[in-house]
Amino acid sequence: EIVMTQSPATLSVSPGERATLSCRASQSVSSYLVWYQQKPGQAPRLLIYGASTRATGIPARFSGSGSGTEFTLTISSLQSEDVAVYYCQQHNIWPLTFGGGTKVEIK
Amino acid sequence: EVQLVESGGGLVQPGGSLRLSCAASGFTFSSYAMSWVRQAPGKGLEWVSSITGSGGTTYYADSVKGRFTISRDNSENTVYLLMNSVRAEDTALYYCARVRGASSAWHFTDWGQGTLVTVSS
């Protein structure tokens, strides 16, 4: 199975600053990579699909990049409502696999 | 508006069985694959099982293969997860999720609020 590794585990960022989250796949997943946001006590929400396409209603401060094995989620200007755990998921090869998550906090 | 409402969770003894249900509304149910994803307390997300829009093809994580069965009733807009021979490690919040397409693009555009399964004696 493809192992998805996210780093860092926790990221502390000041309001208005940039947050950069990484996701690495153990083998190529092409662009079949998505990002989810999970706020405390809530279900996950789709942010990015196809590695770089924002889902409906997602603010422009969220952007995704990468292909193959290296991917990045960037929050250009962190807002308080962005405090959450962010997960990547590959859907190139079965079984579907998620990364372990990156927790984003306000510094 | 897409709505996914899970039910059927609860306390079950090791080795026992449970059937989860997910009632869907707000979209043409048979046009979309569906999945179950679980989250153990304080842990990350784990994909469990998926089924195509027609119900003709199913997929399972190795951790549940042979024990869990996913099915759907397109006339009732409902997807099910039958859990047999449950183990302590199956304890989790089980989410129902809609897949982007009928049989491809296997990521999740919409999620329910989850139903909690606790396996304990």
mmCIF file with all atom_site columns, C-alpha atoms in Angstrom:
data_model
loop_
_atom_site.group_PDB
_atom_site.id
_atom_site.type_symbol
_atom_site.label_atom_id
_atom_site.label_alt_id
_atom_site.label_comp_id
_atom_site.label_asym_id
_atom_site.label_entity_id
_atom_site.label_seq_id
_atom_site.pdbx_PDB_ins_code
_atom_site.Cartn_x
_atom_site.Cartn_y
_atom_site.Cartn_z
_atom_site.occupancy
_atom_site.B_iso_or_equiv
_atom_site.pdbx_formal_charge
_atom_site.auth_seq_id
_atom_site.auth_comp_id
_atom_site.auth_asym_id
_atom_site.auth_atom_id
_atom_site.pdbx_PDB_model_num
ATOM 1   C CA . GLU A 1 1   ? 0.000   0.000   0.000   1.00 0.00 ? 1   GLU A CA 1
ATOM 2   C CA . ILE A 1 2   ? 1.048   3.597   -0.535  1.00 0.00 ? 2   ILE A CA 1
ATOM 3   C CA . VAL A 1 3   ? 2.157   5.256   2.686   1.00 0.00 ? 3   VAL A CA 1
ATOM 4   C CA . MET A 1 4   ? 1.362   8.954   3.007   1.00 0.00 ? 4   MET A CA 1
ATOM 5   C CA . THR A 1 5   ? 3.638   10.916  5.346   1.00 0.00 ? 5   THR A CA 1
ATOM 6   C CA . GLN A 1 6   ? 2.703   14.408  6.495   1.00 0.00 ? 6   GLN A CA 1
ATOM 7   C CA . SER A 1 7   ? 4.982   16.949  8.087   1.00 0.00 ? 7   SER A CA 1
ATOM 8   C CA . PRO A 1 8   ? 5.232   18.617  10.423  1.00 0.00 ? 8   PRO A CA 1
ATOM 9   C CA . ALA A 1 9   ? 2.920   16.940  12.907  1.00 0.00 ? 9   ALA A CA 1
ATOM 10  C CA . THR A 1 10  ? 2.096   20.317  14.440  1.00 0.00 ? 10  THR A CA 1
ATOM 11  C CA . LEU A 1 11  ? 2.524   23.765  12.931  1.00 0.00 ? 11  LEU A CA 1
ATOM 12  C CA . SER A 1 12  ? 2.222   26.987  14.920  1.00 0.00 ? 12  SER A CA 1
ATOM 13  C CA . VAL A 1 13  ? 1.738   30.098  12.803  1.00 0.00 ? 13  VAL A CA 1
ATOM 14  C CA . SER A 1 14  ? 0.956   33.708  13.664  1.00 0.00 ? 14  SER A CA 1
ATOM 15  C CA . PRO A 1 15  ? -2.285  35.194  12.298  1.00 0.00 ? 15  PRO A CA 1
ATOM 16  C CA . GLY A 1 16  ? -1.765  36.570  8.816   1.00 0.00 ? 16  GLY A CA 1
ATOM 17  C CA . GLU A 1 17  ? 1.382   34.538  8.229   1.00 0.00 ? 17  GLU A CA 1
ATOM 18  C CA . ARG A 1 18  ? 1.873   31.745  5.703   1.00 0.00 ? 18  ARG A CA 1
ATOM 19  C CA . ALA A 1 19  ? 1.445   28.102  6.656   1.00 0.00 ? 19  ALA A CA 1
ATOM 20  C CA . THR A 1 20  ? 3.104   25.405  4.556   1.00 0.00 ? 20  THR A CA 1
ATOM 21  C CA . LEU A 1 21  ? 2.112   21.774  5.022   1.00 0.00 ? 21  LEU A CA 1
ATOM 22  C CA . SER A 1 22  ? 3.826   18.844  3.323   1.00 0.00 ? 22  SER A CA 1
ATOM 23  C CA . CYS A 1 23  ? 2.607   15.435  2.197   1.00 0.00 ? 23  CYS A CA 1
ATOM 24  C CA . ARG A 1 24  ? 4.889   12.759  0.771   1.00 0.00 ? 24  ARG A CA 1
ATOM 25  C CA . ALA A 1 25  ? 3.812   9.525   -0.910  1.00 0.00 ? 25  ALA A CA 1
ATOM 26  C CA . SER A 1 26  ? 5.904   6.349   -0.761  1.00 0.00 ? 26  SER A CA 1
ATOM 27  C CA . GLN A 1 27  ? 5.412   5.963   -4.532  1.00 0.00 ? 27  GLN A CA 1
ATOM 28  C CA . SER A 1 28  ? 3.968   8.138   -7.265  1.00 0.00 ? 28  SER A CA 1
ATOM 29  C CA . VAL A 1 29  ? 0.276   9.000   -7.021  1.00 0.00 ? 29  VAL A CA 1
ATOM 30  C CA . SER A 1 30  ? 0.385   11.283  -10.061 1.00 0.00 ? 30  SER A CA 1
ATOM 31  C CA . SER A 1 31  ? -2.043  14.115  -9.249  1.00 0.00 ? 31  SER A CA 1
ATOM 32  C CA . TYR A 1 32  ? -4.555  11.896  -7.457  1.00 0.00 ? 32  TYR A CA 1
ATOM 33  C CA . LEU A 1 33  ? -4.025  13.726  -4.201  1.00 0.00 ? 33  LEU A CA 1
ATOM 34  C CA . VAL A 1 34  ? -6.588  15.566  -2.098  1.00 0.00 ? 34  VAL A CA 1
ATOM 35  C CA . TRP A 1 35  ? -6.514  17.622  1.071   1.00 0.00 ? 35  TRP A CA 1
ATOM 36  C CA . TYR A 1 36  ? -9.138  17.735  3.808   1.00 0.00 ? 36  TYR A CA 1
ATOM 37  C CA . GLN A 1 37  ? -9.621  20.054  6.746   1.00 0.00 ? 37  GLN A CA 1
ATOM 38  C CA . GLN A 1 38  ? -11.048 18.733  10.006  1.00 0.00 ? 38  GLN A CA 1
ATOM 39  C CA . LYS A 1 39  ? -11.978 21.229  12.691  1.00 0.00 ? 39  LYS A CA 1
ATOM 40  C CA . PRO A 1 40  ? -12.442 20.040  16.280  1.00 0.00 ? 40  PRO A CA 1
ATOM 41  C CA . GLY A 1 41  ? -15.645 18.062  16.712  1.00 0.00 ? 41  GLY A CA 1
ATOM 42  C CA . GLN A 1 42  ? -16.509 18.228  13.029  1.00 0.00 ? 42  GLN A CA 1
ATOM 43  C CA . ALA A 1 43  ? -16.417 15.926  10.041  1.00 0.00 ? 43  ALA A CA 1
ATOM 44  C CA . PRO A 1 44  ? -13.651 16.434  7.493   1.00 0.00 ? 44  PRO A CA 1
ATOM 45  C CA . ARG A 1 45  ? -14.212 18.879  4.645   1.00 0.00 ? 45  ARG A CA 1
ATOM 46  C CA . LEU A 1 46  ? -12.725 18.622  1.163   1.00 0.00 ? 46  LEU A CA 1
ATOM 47  C CA . LEU A 1 47  ? -10.335 21.484  0.441   1.00 0.00 ? 47  LEU A CA 1
ATOM 48  C CA . ILE A 1 48  ? -8.277  20.552  -2.601  1.00 0.00 ? 48  ILE A CA 1
ATOM 49  C CA . TYR A 1 49  ? -8.563  17.811  -5.210  1.00 0.00 ? 49  TYR A CA 1
ATOM 50  C CA . GLY A 1 50  ? -6.419  16.914  -8.184  1.00 0.00 ? 50  GLY A CA 1
ATOM 51  C CA . ALA A 1 51  ? -3.499  18.193  -6.078  1.00 0.00 ? 51  ALA A CA 1
ATOM 52  C CA . SER A 1 52  ? -4.271  21.828  -6.886  1.00 0.00 ? 52  SER A CA 1
ATOM 53  C CA . THR A 1 53  ? -7.979  22.463  -7.562  1.00 0.00 ? 53  THR A CA 1
ATOM 54  C CA . ARG A 1 54  ? -9.927  24.156  -4.795  1.00 0.00 ? 54  ARG A CA 1
ATOM 55  C CA . ALA A 1 55  ? -13.240 22.546  -3.913  1.00 0.00 ? 55  ALA A CA 1
ATOM 56  C CA . THR A 1 56  ? -16.434 24.572  -4.081  1.00 0.00 ? 56  THR A CA 1
ATOM 57  C CA . GLY A 1 57  ? -16.565 27.375  -1.543  1.00 0.00 ? 57  GLY A CA 1
ATOM 58  C CA . ILE A 1 58  ? -12.969 27.082  -0.393  1.00 0.00 ? 58  ILE A CA 1
ATOM 59  C CA . PRO A 1 59  ? -11.278 30.464  0.125   1.00 0.00 ? 59  PRO A CA 1
ATOM 60  C CA . ALA A 1 60  ? -8.512  31.473  -2.248  1.00 0.00 ? 60  ALA A CA 1
ATOM 61  C CA . ARG A 1 61  ? -5.967  31.604  0.591   1.00 0.00 ? 61  ARG A CA 1
ATOM 62  C CA . PHE A 1 62  ? -5.826  27.801  0.366   1.00 0.00 ? 62  PHE A CA 1
ATOM 63  C CA . SER A 1 63  ? -3.695  26.420  -2.448  1.00 0.00 ? 63  SER A CA 1
ATOM 64  C CA . GLY A 1 64  ? -2.228  23.051  -3.337  1.00 0.00 ? 64  GLY A CA 1
ATOM 65  C CA . SER A 1 65  ? 0.729   22.077  -5.449  1.00 0.00 ? 65  SER A CA 1
ATOM 66  C CA . GLY A 1 66  ? 2.872   19.115  -6.392  1.00 0.00 ? 66  GLY A CA 1
ATOM 67  C CA . SER A 1 67  ? 2.685   15.861  -8.297  1.00 0.00 ? 67  SER A CA 1
ATOM 68  C CA . GLY A 1 68  ? 4.187   12.419  -8.123  1.00 0.00 ? 68  GLY A CA 1
ATOM 69  C CA . THR A 1 69  ? 5.378   11.975  -4.545  1.00 0.00 ? 69  THR A CA 1
ATOM 70  C CA . GLU A 1 70  ? 5.713   15.489  -3.122  1.00 0.00 ? 70  GLU A CA 1
ATOM 71  C CA . PHE A 1 71  ? 2.759   17.748  -2.348  1.00 0.00 ? 71  PHE A CA 1
ATOM 72  C CA . THR A 1 72  ? 2.205   20.996  -0.502  1.00 0.00 ? 72  THR A CA 1
ATOM 73  C CA . LEU A 1 73  ? -0.823  22.718  0.986   1.00 0.00 ? 73  LEU A CA 1
ATOM 74  C CA . THR A 1 74  ? -0.320  26.434  1.558   1.00 0.00 ? 74  THR A CA 1
ATOM 75  C CA . ILE A 1 75  ? -2.485  28.763  3.590   1.00 0.00 ? 75  ILE A CA 1
ATOM 76  C CA . SER A 1 76  ? -1.311  32.163  2.417   1.00 0.00 ? 76  SER A CA 1
ATOM 77  C CA . SER A 1 77  ? -2.573  34.207  5.365   1.00 0.00 ? 77  SER A CA 1
ATOM 78  C CA . LEU A 1 78  ? -3.636  32.169  8.372   1.00 0.00 ? 78  LEU A CA 1
ATOM 79  C CA . GLN A 1 79  ? -6.971  33.075  9.927   1.00 0.00 ? 79  GLN A CA 1
ATOM 80  C CA . SER A 1 80  ? -8.217  31.966  13.344  1.00 0.00 ? 80  SER A CA 1
ATOM 81  C CA . GLU A 1 81  ? -10.889 29.820  11.686  1.00 0.00 ? 81  GLU A CA 1
ATOM 82  C CA . ASP A 1 82  ? -8.170  27.794  9.943   1.00 0.00 ? 82  ASP A CA 1
ATOM 83  C CA . VAL A 1 83  ? -7.205  26.075  13.200  1.00 0.00 ? 83  VAL A CA 1
ATOM 84  C CA . ALA A 1 84  ? -7.731  22.416  12.321  1.00 0.00 ? 84  ALA A CA 1
ATOM 85  C CA . VAL A 1 85  ? -6.055  19.160  11.421  1.00 0.00 ? 85  VAL A CA 1
ATOM 86  C CA . TYR A 1 86  ? -5.269  18.801  7.734   1.00 0.00 ? 86  TYR A CA 1
ATOM 87  C CA . TYR A 1 87  ? -5.093  15.417  6.021   1.00 0.00 ? 87  TYR A CA 1
ATOM 88  C CA . CYS A 1 88  ? -3.873  14.380  2.605   1.00 0.00 ? 88  CYS A CA 1
ATOM 89  C CA . GLN A 1 89  ? -5.282  11.324  0.813   1.00 0.00 ? 89  GLN A CA 1
ATOM 90  C CA . GLN A 1 90  ? -4.202  9.485   -2.327  1.00 0.00 ? 90  GLN A CA 1
ATOM 91  C CA . HIS A 1 91  ? -6.660  7.780   -4.635  1.00 0.00 ? 91  HIS A CA 1
ATOM 92  C CA . ASN A 1 92  ? -4.333  6.579   -7.364  1.00 0.00 ? 92  ASN A CA 1
ATOM 93  C CA . ILE A 1 93  ? -3.955  3.024   -6.111  1.00 0.00 ? 93  ILE A CA 1
ATOM 94  C CA . TRP A 1 94  ? -6.095  0.834   -3.856  1.00 0.00 ? 94  TRP A CA 1
ATOM 95  C CA . PRO A 1 95  ? -6.236  0.823   -0.922  1.00 0.00 ? 95  PRO A CA 1
ATOM 96  C CA . LEU A 1 96  ? -7.037  4.472   -0.453  1.00 0.00 ? 96  LEU A CA 1
ATOM 97  C CA . THR A 1 97  ? -4.694  5.910   2.150   1.00 0.00 ? 97  THR A CA 1
ATOM 98  C CA . PHE A 1 98  ? -4.532  9.021   4.295   1.00 0.00 ? 98  PHE A CA 1
ATOM 99  C CA . GLY A 1 99  ? -1.620  10.814  5.835   1.00 0.00 ? 99  GLY A CA 1
ATOM 100 C CA . GLY A 1 100 ? -1.388  11.066  9.587   1.00 0.00 ? 100 GLY A CA 1
ATOM 101 C CA . GLY A 1 101 ? -2.407  14.720  9.619   1.00 0.00 ? 101 GLY A CA 1
ATOM 102 C CA . THR A 1 102 ? -0.875  18.095  10.428  1.00 0.00 ? 102 THR A CA 1
ATOM 103 C CA . LYS A 1 103 ? -2.372  20.085  13.271  1.00 0.00 ? 103 LYS A CA 1
ATOM 104 C CA . VAL A 1 104 ? -2.325  23.836  12.587  1.00 0.00 ? 104 VAL A CA 1
ATOM 105 C CA . GLU A 1 105 ? -2.357  26.115  15.611  1.00 0.00 ? 105 GLU A CA 1
ATOM 106 C CA . ILE A 1 106 ? -2.304  29.857  16.136  1.00 0.00 ? 106 ILE A CA 1
ATOM 107 C CA . LYS A 1 107 ? 0.967   31.117  17.587  1.00 0.00 ? 107 LYS A CA 1
ATOM 108 C CA . GLU B 2 1   ? -28.203 20.294  -0.233  1.00 0.00 ? 1   GLU B CA 1
ATOM 109 C CA . VAL B 2 2   ? -26.364 17.014  0.180   1.00 0.00 ? 2   VAL B CA 1
ATOM 110 C CA . GLN B 2 3   ? -27.167 15.280  3.455   1.00 0.00 ? 3   GLN B CA 1
ATOM 111 C CA . LEU B 2 4   ? -25.677 12.071  4.809   1.00 0.00 ? 4   LEU B CA 1
ATOM 112 C CA . VAL B 2 5   ? -27.059 10.754  8.078   1.00 0.00 ? 5   VAL B CA 1
ATOM 113 C CA . GLU B 2 6   ? -25.433 7.755   9.716   1.00 0.00 ? 6   GLU B CA 1
ATOM 114 C CA . SER B 2 7   ? -27.066 5.507   12.268  1.00 0.00 ? 7   SER B CA 1
ATOM 115 C CA . GLY B 2 8   ? -26.642 2.109   13.870  1.00 0.00 ? 8   GLY B CA 1
ATOM 116 C CA . GLY B 2 9   ? -23.589 2.682   16.017  1.00 0.00 ? 9   GLY B CA 1
ATOM 117 C CA . GLY B 2 10  ? -23.373 1.620   19.638  1.00 0.00 ? 10  GLY B CA 1
ATOM 118 C CA . LEU B 2 11  ? -21.695 -0.695  22.085  1.00 0.00 ? 11  LEU B CA 1
ATOM 119 C CA . VAL B 2 12  ? -20.962 -4.201  20.821  1.00 0.00 ? 12  VAL B CA 1
ATOM 120 C CA . GLN B 2 13  ? -19.025 -7.068  22.362  1.00 0.00 ? 13  GLN B CA 1
ATOM 121 C CA . PRO B 2 14  ? -15.891 -8.440  20.732  1.00 0.00 ? 14  PRO B CA 1
ATOM 122 C CA . GLY B 2 15  ? -16.888 -11.023 18.148  1.00 0.00 ? 15  GLY B CA 1
ATOM 123 C CA . GLY B 2 16  ? -20.308 -9.487  17.747  1.00 0.00 ? 16  GLY B CA 1
ATOM 124 C CA . SER B 2 17  ? -22.036 -7.833  14.802  1.00 0.00 ? 17  SER B CA 1
ATOM 125 C CA . LEU B 2 18  ? -23.449 -4.432  13.976  1.00 0.00 ? 18  LEU B CA 1
ATOM 126 C CA . ARG B 2 19  ? -25.015 -2.879  10.891  1.00 0.00 ? 19  ARG B CA 1
ATOM 127 C CA . LEU B 2 20  ? -24.436 0.768   10.118  1.00 0.00 ? 20  LEU B CA 1
ATOM 128 C CA . SER B 2 21  ? -26.727 2.730   7.813   1.00 0.00 ? 21  SER B CA 1
ATOM 129 C CA . CYS B 2 22  ? -26.270 5.984   5.949   1.00 0.00 ? 22  CYS B CA 1
ATOM 130 C CA . ALA B 2 23  ? -29.349 7.730   4.576   1.00 0.00 ? 23  ALA B CA 1
ATOM 131 C CA . ALA B 2 24  ? -28.560 10.073  1.705   1.00 0.00 ? 24  ALA B CA 1
ATOM 132 C CA . SER B 2 25  ? -30.535 12.961  0.253   1.00 0.00 ? 25  SER B CA 1
ATOM 133 C CA . GLY B 2 26  ? -30.067 15.997  -1.945  1.00 0.00 ? 26  GLY B CA 1
ATOM 134 C CA . PHE B 2 27  ? -28.497 14.223  -4.945  1.00 0.00 ? 27  PHE B CA 1
ATOM 135 C CA . THR B 2 28  ? -29.077 11.385  -7.407  1.00 0.00 ? 28  THR B CA 1
ATOM 136 C CA . PHE B 2 29  ? -27.852 8.593   -5.157  1.00 0.00 ? 29  PHE B CA 1
ATOM 137 C CA . SER B 2 30  ? -27.219 5.929   -7.787  1.00 0.00 ? 30  SER B CA 1
ATOM 138 C CA . SER B 2 31  ? -24.896 8.282   -9.711  1.00 0.00 ? 31  SER B CA 1
ATOM 139 C CA . TYR B 2 32  ? -22.321 8.328   -6.941  1.00 0.00 ? 32  TYR B CA 1
ATOM 140 C CA . ALA B 2 33  ? -20.056 5.815   -5.305  1.00 0.00 ? 33  ALA B CA 1
ATOM 141 C CA . MET B 2 34  ? -20.130 5.806   -1.523  1.00 0.00 ? 34  MET B CA 1
ATOM 142 C CA . SER B 2 35  ? -17.612 4.979   1.150   1.00 0.00 ? 35  SER B CA 1
ATOM 143 C CA . TRP B 2 36  ? -17.087 4.439   4.845   1.00 0.00 ? 36  TRP B CA 1
ATOM 144 C CA . VAL B 2 37  ? -14.152 6.087   6.602   1.00 0.00 ? 37  VAL B CA 1
ATOM 145 C CA . ARG B 2 38  ? -13.406 5.663   10.299  1.00 0.00 ? 38  ARG B CA 1
ATOM 146 C CA . GLN B 2 39  ? -11.554 7.594   12.944  1.00 0.00 ? 39  GLN B CA 1
ATOM 147 C CA . ALA B 2 40  ? -10.450 5.977   16.169  1.00 0.00 ? 40  ALA B CA 1
ATOM 148 C CA . PRO B 2 41  ? -10.616 8.252   19.229  1.00 0.00 ? 41  PRO B CA 1
ATOM 149 C CA . GLY B 2 42  ? -7.891  10.886  18.997  1.00 0.00 ? 42  GLY B CA 1
ATOM 150 C CA . LYS B 2 43  ? -6.474  9.341   15.829  1.00 0.00 ? 43  LYS B CA 1
ATOM 151 C CA . GLY B 2 44  ? -6.416  10.048  12.105  1.00 0.00 ? 44  GLY B CA 1
ATOM 152 C CA . LEU B 2 45  ? -8.666  8.999   9.248   1.00 0.00 ? 45  LEU B CA 1
ATOM 153 C CA . GLU B 2 46  ? -8.733  5.434   7.925   1.00 0.00 ? 46  GLU B CA 1
ATOM 154 C CA . TRP B 2 47  ? -10.543 4.366   4.775   1.00 0.00 ? 47  TRP B CA 1
ATOM 155 C CA . VAL B 2 48  ? -12.692 1.271   5.388   1.00 0.00 ? 48  VAL B CA 1
ATOM 156 C CA . SER B 2 49  ? -14.723 0.387   2.315   1.00 0.00 ? 49  SER B CA 1
ATOM 157 C CA . SER B 2 50  ? -16.237 1.742   -0.912  1.00 0.00 ? 50  SER B CA 1
ATOM 158 C CA . ILE B 2 51  ? -18.972 0.738   -3.329  1.00 0.00 ? 51  ILE B CA 1
ATOM 159 C CA . THR B 2 52  ? -19.658 1.925   -6.869  1.00 0.00 ? 52  THR B CA 1
ATOM 160 C CA . GLY B 2 53  ? -22.876 3.723   -7.805  1.00 0.00 ? 53  GLY B CA 1
ATOM 161 C CA . SER B 2 54  ? -24.450 0.596   -9.253  1.00 0.00 ? 54  SER B CA 1
ATOM 162 C CA . GLY B 2 55  ? -23.335 -1.497  -6.299  1.00 0.00 ? 55  GLY B CA 1
ATOM 163 C CA . GLY B 2 56  ? -21.573 -3.865  -8.648  1.00 0.00 ? 56  GLY B CA 1
ATOM 164 C CA . THR B 2 57  ? -18.063 -3.404  -7.290  1.00 0.00 ? 57  THR B CA 1
ATOM 165 C CA . THR B 2 58  ? -16.850 -3.153  -3.727  1.00 0.00 ? 58  THR B CA 1
ATOM 166 C CA . TYR B 2 59  ? -13.496 -2.420  -2.144  1.00 0.00 ? 59  TYR B CA 1
ATOM 167 C CA . TYR B 2 60  ? -12.188 -3.091  1.365   1.00 0.00 ? 60  TYR B CA 1
ATOM 168 C CA . ALA B 2 61  ? -9.232  -2.215  3.531   1.00 0.00 ? 61  ALA B CA 1
ATOM 169 C CA . ASP B 2 62  ? -7.194  -5.265  4.471   1.00 0.00 ? 62  ASP B CA 1
ATOM 170 C CA . SER B 2 63  ? -7.987  -4.606  8.131   1.00 0.00 ? 63  SER B CA 1
ATOM 171 C CA . VAL B 2 64  ? -11.688 -5.353  7.562   1.00 0.00 ? 64  VAL B CA 1
ATOM 172 C CA . LYS B 2 65  ? -11.681 -7.661  4.539   1.00 0.00 ? 65  LYS B CA 1
ATOM 173 C CA . GLY B 2 66  ? -13.653 -10.815 5.216   1.00 0.00 ? 66  GLY B CA 1
ATOM 174 C CA . ARG B 2 67  ? -15.366 -9.294  8.266   1.00 0.00 ? 67  ARG B CA 1
ATOM 175 C CA . PHE B 2 68  ? -17.185 -6.215  6.936   1.00 0.00 ? 68  PHE B CA 1
ATOM 176 C CA . THR B 2 69  ? -19.605 -6.010  4.002   1.00 0.00 ? 69  THR B CA 1
ATOM 177 C CA . ILE B 2 70  ? -20.656 -2.820  2.253   1.00 0.00 ? 70  ILE B CA 1
ATOM 178 C CA . SER B 2 71  ? -23.919 -2.712  0.316   1.00 0.00 ? 71  SER B CA 1
ATOM 179 C CA . ARG B 2 72  ? -26.416 -0.184  -0.951  1.00 0.00 ? 72  ARG B CA 1
ATOM 180 C CA . ASP B 2 73  ? -30.097 0.095   -1.758  1.00 0.00 ? 73  ASP B CA 1
ATOM 181 C CA . ASN B 2 74  ? -30.509 2.661   -4.512  1.00 0.00 ? 74  ASN B CA 1
ATOM 182 C CA . SER B 2 75  ? -34.297 2.569   -4.168  1.00 0.00 ? 75  SER B CA 1
ATOM 183 C CA . GLU B 2 76  ? -33.925 3.658   -0.527  1.00 0.00 ? 76  GLU B CA 1
ATOM 184 C CA . ASN B 2 77  ? -30.928 5.988   -1.033  1.00 0.00 ? 77  ASN B CA 1
ATOM 185 C CA . THR B 2 78  ? -29.076 4.151   1.698   1.00 0.00 ? 78  THR B CA 1
ATOM 186 C CA . VAL B 2 79  ? -25.645 2.593   2.048   1.00 0.00 ? 79  VAL B CA 1
ATOM 187 C CA . TYR B 2 80  ? -24.862 -0.003  4.706   1.00 0.00 ? 80  TYR B CA 1
ATOM 188 C CA . LEU B 2 81  ? -21.866 -1.438  6.470   1.00 0.00 ? 81  LEU B CA 1
ATOM 189 C CA . LEU B 2 82  ? -22.352 -4.845  8.058   1.00 0.00 ? 82  LEU B CA 1
ATOM 190 C CA . MET B 2 83  ? -19.661 -5.404  10.647  1.00 0.00 ? 83  MET B CA 1
ATOM 191 C CA . ASN B 2 84  ? -19.056 -8.996  11.766  1.00 0.00 ? 84  ASN B CA 1
ATOM 192 C CA . SER B 2 85  ? -16.480 -10.454 14.131  1.00 0.00 ? 85  SER B CA 1
ATOM 193 C CA . VAL B 2 86  ? -15.714 -7.025  15.500  1.00 0.00 ? 86  VAL B CA 1
ATOM 194 C CA . ARG B 2 87  ? -12.549 -6.356  17.442  1.00 0.00 ? 87  ARG B CA 1
ATOM 195 C CA . ALA B 2 88  ? -11.474 -3.752  19.954  1.00 0.00 ? 88  ALA B CA 1
ATOM 196 C CA . GLU B 2 89  ? -9.481  -2.025  17.225  1.00 0.00 ? 89  GLU B CA 1
ATOM 197 C CA . ASP B 2 90  ? -12.700 -1.417  15.273  1.00 0.00 ? 90  ASP B CA 1
ATOM 198 C CA . THR B 2 91  ? -13.731 1.120   17.901  1.00 0.00 ? 91  THR B CA 1
ATOM 199 C CA . ALA B 2 92  ? -14.104 4.408   16.036  1.00 0.00 ? 92  ALA B CA 1
ATOM 200 C CA . LEU B 2 93  ? -16.382 7.081   14.687  1.00 0.00 ? 93  LEU B CA 1
ATOM 201 C CA . TYR B 2 94  ? -17.615 5.789   11.343  1.00 0.00 ? 94  TYR B CA 1
ATOM 202 C CA . TYR B 2 95  ? -18.241 8.378   8.650   1.00 0.00 ? 95  TYR B CA 1
ATOM 203 C CA . CYS B 2 96  ? -20.292 7.880   5.527   1.00 0.00 ? 96  CYS B CA 1
ATOM 204 C CA . ALA B 2 97  ? -18.850 9.821   2.596   1.00 0.00 ? 97  ALA B CA 1
ATOM 205 C CA . ARG B 2 98  ? -19.915 10.549  -0.959  1.00 0.00 ? 98  ARG B CA 1
ATOM 206 C CA . VAL B 2 99  ? -17.348 9.916   -3.663  1.00 0.00 ? 99  VAL B CA 1
ATOM 207 C CA . ARG B 2 100 ? -16.872 12.418  -6.484  1.00 0.00 ? 100 ARG B CA 1
ATOM 208 C CA . GLY B 2 101 ? -18.018 10.025  -9.222  1.00 0.00 ? 101 GLY B CA 1
ATOM 209 C CA . ALA B 2 102 ? -19.922 6.814   -9.814  1.00 0.00 ? 102 ALA B CA 1
ATOM 210 C CA . SER B 2 103 ? -16.864 4.596   -10.122 1.00 0.00 ? 103 SER B CA 1
ATOM 211 C CA . SER B 2 104 ? -13.780 6.785   -10.239 1.00 0.00 ? 104 SER B CA 1
ATOM 212 C CA . ALA B 2 105 ? -12.149 9.826   -8.632  1.00 0.00 ? 105 ALA B CA 1
ATOM 213 C CA . TRP B 2 106 ? -12.138 8.077   -5.284  1.00 0.00 ? 106 TRP B CA 1
ATOM 214 C CA . HIS B 2 107 ? -12.075 11.002  -2.931  1.00 0.00 ? 107 HIS B CA 1
ATOM 215 C CA . PHE B 2 108 ? -14.805 12.350  -0.710  1.00 0.00 ? 108 PHE B CA 1
ATOM 216 C CA . THR B 2 109 ? -16.779 15.479  -1.485  1.00 0.00 ? 109 THR B CA 1
ATOM 217 C CA . ASP B 2 110 ? -19.352 15.208  1.318   1.00 0.00 ? 110 ASP B CA 1
ATOM 218 C CA . TRP B 2 111 ? -19.329 13.633  4.759   1.00 0.00 ? 111 TRP B CA 1
ATOM 219 C CA . GLY B 2 112 ? -21.888 12.741  7.375   1.00 0.00 ? 112 GLY B CA 1
ATOM 220 C CA . GLN B 2 113 ? -21.428 13.528  11.041  1.00 0.00 ? 113 GLN B CA 1
ATOM 221 C CA . GLY B 2 114 ? -20.515 9.970   11.922  1.00 0.00 ? 114 GLY B CA 1
ATOM 222 C CA . THR B 2 115 ? -21.828 7.191   14.137  1.00 0.00 ? 115 THR B CA 1
ATOM 223 C CA . LEU B 2 116 ? -19.769 5.898   17.048  1.00 0.00 ? 116 LEU B CA 1
ATOM 224 C CA . VAL B 2 117 ? -18.971 2.200   17.353  1.00 0.00 ? 117 VAL B CA 1
ATOM 225 C CA . THR B 2 118 ? -17.490 0.967   20.614  1.00 0.00 ? 118 THR B CA 1
ATOM 226 C CA . VAL B 2 119 ? -16.267 -2.611  20.875  1.00 0.00 ? 119 VAL B CA 1
ATOM 227 C CA . SER B 2 120 ? -15.926 -3.687  24.479  1.00 0.00 ? 120 SER B CA 1
ATOM 228 C CA . SER B 2 121 ? -16.978 -6.435  26.833  1.00 0.00 ? 121 SER B CA 1
#
